[in-house]
XYZ file of C-alpha atoms in Angstrom:
407
model
C 0.000 0.000 0.000
C 3.019 2.261 -0.379
C 2.845 5.026 -2.987
C 5.319 7.315 -1.200
C 7.832 6.564 1.541
C 6.703 9.582 3.569
C 3.526 8.627 5.545
C 1.798 12.003 5.084
C 2.197 12.011 1.308
C 1.341 8.327 1.157
C -1.921 8.824 3.045
C -2.895 11.706 0.796
C -2.067 9.700 -2.306
C -4.135 6.761 -1.046
C -7.110 9.091 -0.536
C -6.879 10.154 -4.167
C -6.453 6.596 -5.383
C -9.409 5.346 -3.341
C -11.620 8.166 -4.607
C -11.402 6.625 -8.075
C -14.202 4.232 -7.154
C -16.584 7.177 -6.731
C -15.489 8.959 -9.903
C -13.612 11.700 -8.069
C -10.231 10.519 -9.319
C -8.864 8.131 -11.937
C -6.513 5.262 -11.092
C -4.292 5.849 -14.111
C -4.089 9.587 -13.503
C -3.185 9.154 -9.846
C -0.571 6.443 -10.407
C 0.991 8.370 -13.280
C 1.240 11.414 -11.029
C 2.746 9.293 -8.253
C 5.361 7.885 -10.618
C 6.227 11.354 -11.890
C 6.626 12.706 -8.365
C 8.794 9.812 -7.243
C 10.935 10.082 -10.357
C 11.467 13.817 -9.790
C 12.095 13.285 -6.074
C 9.272 13.519 -3.539
C 8.852 16.996 -2.079
C 6.084 19.475 -1.458
C 7.162 21.269 -4.603
C 7.019 18.245 -6.925
C 3.732 17.112 -5.370
C 2.056 20.499 -5.732
C 3.342 21.070 -9.261
C 2.302 17.641 -10.501
C -1.218 17.619 -9.111
C -1.992 21.270 -9.879
C -0.922 20.756 -13.501
C -3.145 17.690 -13.670
C -6.051 19.777 -12.424
C -5.289 22.460 -15.013
C -5.209 19.866 -17.780
C -8.574 18.428 -16.826
C -10.186 21.845 -16.728
C -9.030 22.383 -20.305
C -10.435 20.756 -23.406
C -9.611 17.053 -23.840
C -8.059 15.646 -26.979
C -10.400 14.374 -29.656
C -14.066 15.189 -30.082
C -15.797 18.005 -28.266
C -16.618 16.754 -24.742
C -20.232 16.222 -23.759
C -21.628 17.393 -20.419
C -20.827 14.133 -18.617
C -17.205 14.242 -19.727
C -16.885 17.886 -18.720
C -18.642 17.210 -15.437
C -16.433 14.363 -14.264
C -13.247 15.955 -15.540
C -14.135 18.906 -13.304
C -14.759 16.581 -10.341
C -11.373 14.916 -10.807
C -9.743 18.317 -11.221
C -11.239 19.354 -7.868
C -9.581 16.290 -6.331
C -6.174 17.057 -7.812
C -6.292 20.725 -6.840
C -7.154 19.585 -3.306
C -4.132 17.299 -3.344
C -1.914 20.224 -4.319
C -3.577 22.577 -1.834
C -2.813 20.287 1.089
C 0.958 20.602 0.652
C 1.288 24.070 -0.874
C 2.465 25.726 2.363
C 5.624 23.623 2.170
C 6.267 24.427 -1.480
C 8.287 27.196 -3.115
C 5.118 29.263 -3.534
C 3.055 29.123 -0.314
C 1.422 32.399 -1.303
C -0.506 30.557 -4.023
C -2.691 28.841 -1.406
C -5.793 30.969 -1.950
C -5.412 30.750 -5.729
C -5.183 26.951 -5.527
C -8.236 26.815 -3.276
C -10.206 28.933 -5.741
C -9.119 26.717 -8.635
C -10.452 23.684 -6.792
C -13.599 25.520 -5.799
C -14.164 26.557 -9.407
C -13.844 22.949 -10.534
C -16.240 21.803 -7.805
C -18.823 24.464 -8.702
C -18.572 23.522 -12.368
C -19.195 19.876 -11.497
C -22.157 20.755 -9.265
C -23.735 22.882 -11.973
C -23.581 19.990 -14.442
C -25.216 17.448 -12.115
C -28.714 16.333 -13.096
C -30.451 17.960 -11.419
C -27.923 20.665 -10.711
C -26.977 21.023 -7.062
C -28.842 23.882 -5.379
C -26.223 26.415 -4.325
C -27.095 28.828 -1.523
C -25.721 30.842 1.376
C -27.156 30.002 4.789
C -26.997 32.799 7.399
C -24.383 32.257 10.104
C -23.143 35.033 12.375
C -21.311 37.595 10.172
C -20.290 35.149 7.424
C -22.850 33.022 5.540
C -22.223 29.314 5.059
C -21.970 28.219 1.409
C -24.032 25.072 0.842
C -24.596 22.661 -2.027
C -27.836 20.653 -1.890
C -27.997 17.493 -4.009
C -31.299 15.766 -4.900
C -32.082 12.569 -6.826
C -34.658 14.539 -8.848
C -36.563 17.830 -8.848
C -39.792 16.490 -7.350
C -41.165 17.703 -4.032
C -41.184 14.193 -2.580
C -40.035 14.450 1.020
C -36.831 12.443 1.276
C -34.381 11.496 3.992
C -31.474 13.923 3.964
C -27.892 13.669 5.175
C -25.781 16.650 6.223
C -22.155 15.838 5.430
C -19.571 17.446 7.719
C -15.952 17.685 6.600
C -12.888 17.646 8.839
C -10.060 20.051 9.527
C -8.411 19.976 6.119
C -10.741 18.230 3.647
C -12.386 19.797 0.619
C -15.889 19.542 -0.858
C -14.817 16.846 -3.307
C -14.224 14.539 -0.323
C -17.891 14.823 0.565
C -18.801 13.466 -2.867
C -16.527 10.502 -2.216
C -17.752 9.950 1.335
C -21.463 10.446 0.993
C -23.091 12.443 -1.798
C -22.974 9.800 -4.505
C -23.970 7.053 -2.075
C -26.882 9.169 -0.842
C -28.196 9.917 -4.327
C -27.974 6.267 -5.364
C -30.191 5.373 -2.405
C -32.783 8.078 -2.980
C -31.467 10.462 -0.317
C -30.788 14.178 -0.470
C -27.322 15.322 0.614
C -26.141 18.684 1.906
C -22.482 19.722 1.643
C -21.293 22.872 3.392
C -18.256 24.896 4.425
C -18.211 25.681 8.131
C -15.777 27.875 10.083
C -12.202 26.717 9.504
C -13.168 25.008 6.243
C -13.099 25.838 2.550
C -14.285 29.318 1.670
C -14.732 30.384 5.280
C -11.081 29.654 6.007
C -9.177 30.415 2.822
C -11.181 33.450 1.677
C -13.333 34.750 4.544
C -10.671 33.988 7.194
C -12.994 32.490 9.796
C -11.423 29.818 12.022
C -12.957 26.796 13.754
C -15.482 27.247 16.541
C -16.072 24.764 19.377
C -19.833 25.457 19.354
C -20.581 23.513 16.164
C -24.290 23.337 16.991
C -24.430 27.025 16.017
C -23.226 25.945 12.581
C -25.553 22.963 12.134
C -28.753 24.522 13.493
C -29.107 27.077 10.658
C -28.451 24.262 8.180
C -31.297 22.257 9.695
C -33.501 25.365 9.624
C -32.747 25.759 5.914
C -33.490 22.105 5.203
C -36.796 21.834 7.066
C -38.105 24.827 5.131
C -37.734 22.862 1.885
C -40.688 20.827 0.531
C -38.381 17.988 -0.603
C -36.886 17.254 2.837
C -38.433 14.939 5.407
C -37.873 16.892 8.647
C -38.134 13.690 10.700
C -35.298 11.978 8.817
C -32.324 14.321 8.844
C -29.015 12.593 9.521
C -25.646 14.157 10.310
C -22.246 12.656 9.509
C -18.766 13.847 10.408
C -15.620 12.749 8.569
C -12.164 12.888 10.172
C -12.227 15.743 12.717
C -15.875 16.044 11.744
C -16.223 12.985 13.979
C -15.857 15.480 16.837
C -17.823 18.364 15.290
C -20.924 16.380 14.342
C -21.398 14.788 17.785
C -20.968 18.204 19.394
C -23.737 19.575 17.171
C -26.020 16.590 17.809
C -25.629 17.088 21.567
C -27.581 20.349 21.255
C -29.541 20.128 17.973
C -32.349 17.656 18.707
C -33.746 17.593 15.184
C -30.859 15.331 14.128
C -32.493 11.911 13.760
C -29.295 9.881 13.297
C -25.603 10.590 13.780
C -22.473 8.996 12.278
C -18.944 9.744 13.539
C -16.259 8.696 11.023
C -14.228 8.064 13.178
C -15.440 8.907 16.633
C -13.361 11.693 18.154
C -13.680 13.370 21.553
C -10.454 15.418 21.787
C -8.793 16.630 18.549
C -5.940 18.096 20.602
C -4.828 14.542 21.407
C -4.411 13.996 17.669
C -1.373 16.266 17.765
C 2.019 14.715 18.657
C 2.817 14.732 22.368
C 5.901 16.888 21.722
C 3.605 19.583 20.341
C 1.020 19.294 23.117
C 3.709 19.625 25.789
C 4.502 23.141 24.563
C 1.133 24.417 25.764
C 1.396 25.887 29.261
C -1.197 27.753 31.372
C 0.613 31.003 30.689
C 0.361 32.451 27.187
C 3.679 34.245 27.619
C 5.502 31.119 28.791
C 3.974 29.020 26.023
C 4.981 31.439 23.282
C 8.465 31.869 24.700
C 9.028 28.105 24.587
C 7.599 27.989 21.072
C 9.589 30.881 19.608
C 12.863 30.446 21.448
C 13.215 26.693 21.895
C 11.035 24.915 19.335
C 10.845 26.950 16.129
C 14.628 27.408 15.686
C 15.111 23.621 15.783
C 12.224 22.620 13.509
C 13.197 20.778 10.287
C 11.583 22.293 7.193
C 9.192 19.380 6.607
C 7.979 19.424 10.217
C 7.535 23.189 10.056
C 5.350 22.860 6.954
C 3.220 20.201 8.654
C 2.694 22.359 11.726
C 1.752 25.371 9.610
C -0.847 23.251 7.819
C -2.327 21.742 10.964
C -2.627 25.064 12.790
C -3.911 27.281 9.970
C -7.613 26.353 10.461
C -7.314 27.671 14.026
C -5.376 30.893 13.434
C -5.628 33.500 10.699
C -2.218 34.776 11.799
C -0.772 31.294 11.268
C -2.365 31.009 7.833
C -1.311 34.426 6.568
C 2.193 34.025 7.962
C 2.554 30.623 6.335
C 1.595 32.123 2.988
C 4.611 34.421 3.387
C 6.855 31.529 4.334
C 6.857 32.510 8.009
C 6.099 30.530 11.146
C 3.412 31.918 13.431
C 4.575 33.364 16.751
C 1.415 32.918 18.843
C 1.190 29.197 19.580
C -0.994 29.549 22.659
C -4.131 30.952 21.016
C -4.642 28.317 18.277
C -3.594 25.514 20.642
C -6.297 26.573 23.108
C -8.801 26.674 20.233
C -7.991 23.080 19.364
C -8.193 22.100 23.033
C -11.630 23.748 23.273
C -13.002 21.235 20.739
C -12.967 18.513 23.404
C -16.512 17.144 23.761
C -16.236 14.603 26.591
C -18.512 16.686 28.824
C -21.405 16.837 26.312
C -21.436 13.352 24.736
C -24.029 12.209 27.278
C -26.481 14.806 25.931
C -26.698 13.116 22.518
C -30.136 11.578 22.012
C -29.917 10.510 18.373
C -29.033 6.911 17.482
C -25.313 6.980 16.712
C -22.949 4.901 14.598
C -19.298 5.188 15.605
C -16.699 4.039 13.082
C -13.153 3.016 13.880
C -10.328 1.748 11.685
C -7.436 -0.657 11.947
C -4.255 1.393 12.390
C -6.178 4.627 13.035
C -3.261 7.048 13.059
C -4.788 10.320 14.255
C -7.336 9.479 16.955
C -6.435 5.990 18.233
C -8.701 4.863 21.050
C -11.034 7.832 20.714
C -13.793 6.066 18.718
C -14.204 3.542 21.527
C -14.155 6.336 24.113
C -16.944 8.175 22.301
C -18.959 4.967 21.961
C -18.558 4.030 25.621
C -19.757 7.467 26.776
C -22.858 7.565 24.585
C -26.182 6.979 26.326
C -28.278 7.008 23.139
C -28.893 3.897 20.977
C -25.512 3.141 19.475
C -23.420 0.861 17.306
C -19.648 0.510 16.907
C -18.091 -0.773 13.676
C -14.388 -1.224 13.032
C -13.249 -1.273 9.403
C -10.291 -3.571 9.010
C -7.178 -4.346 7.002
C -8.687 -7.701 6.096
C -11.007 -5.904 3.671
C -8.577 -3.135 2.670
C -10.385 -0.546 4.774
C -7.632 0.248 7.274
C -6.226 3.658 8.210
C -8.011 6.898 9.106
C -11.274 7.199 7.104
C -10.538 4.053 5.041
C -8.748 5.962 2.245
C -8.619 2.908 -0.038
C -12.218 1.820 0.561
C -14.670 4.732 0.490
C -17.271 2.571 -1.272
C -17.227 0.025 1.559
C -17.220 2.931 3.999
C -20.387 4.362 2.442
C -22.046 0.937 2.364
C -21.581 0.549 6.109
C -22.828 4.083 6.801
C -25.879 4.072 4.549
C -26.989 0.533 5.396
C -27.054 1.656 9.026
C -28.801 4.939 8.197
C -31.420 3.169 6.056
C -32.152 0.730 8.849
C -32.097 3.322 11.639
C -34.436 5.719 9.849
C -36.525 2.917 8.316
C -35.954 4.189 4.805
C -36.525 0.873 3.067
């Protein structure tokens, strides 16, 4: 299962390869890109260049006959995937300042794909504090039949195309509606509007539910909420306070995202902001290897506009304390018991970011619950089953269909 020797690049490459089964990548395109990167020498620069050029190529006209709408549509979806691949590592490249441009390229590809769906995804802005939430609402058809609907919540560094892979297509094939959105710290709200993550995710989900129940094609009694990656913390937090959620899926279960950071990073955080930042700036930053510095910039940018803007200039942020406390504030152990909705908690063999946390979430739930571990025996190991999103969706939607008595 090794595409790249570096685990971070390998995981990202596996996500792209696995997405091929849902049409949001192509095996040959991904493996050709992998070979090109390895031949040139794996680095952030070669990775970003290779995948961004692949996205550019797919957004252009293909060779041969004029493409029909389906060709154009799925080329745009794959382009969104490849731009997302480049975006993830751009802060470690020679041009970190191109981050917003790369995001917008991927967003443009995603919007093009959504507009060519049949029916086209409904695009809207849902009111939220000072910055509206962009949403994309997918329907099997344009009738006013009230259907079960799933709200798909992304994680700390995913893009909209991942929601197609991990839910939209599966939902549509089963006669469900699906809602994709950017919340604080995600997509447009992060890269353009500069709004970072909030620990009170129910304030994000409640206006989405309000928007959905006002539609004639949504069954208000059958609204499900899923959370992918760090969304496995955000979605349960929302469901603890938003009682209109009829079913909840945590993929994987997560109760403390801060514990997903290496212990050496967590140990920097002290009660005193001044002491914390002195340790960070005087003892840690000067000794950081370039690759580790790029990783830290990426992981902290959704929690600090200063970190994001500094990283785009090739600089390391100086205030460690503030974003670290924001990550720490996402801990939900004290509210899990409030969740009333039936809940499916997923776990994975060799879960590398939140080991042990899915079981902790499951054990603390008092609502009807089920725990499923996806395993290496079926090729579904690692965080979010990067090589098996189809199996992943089968597990999730079989449970949702049964729980909400859809069939």
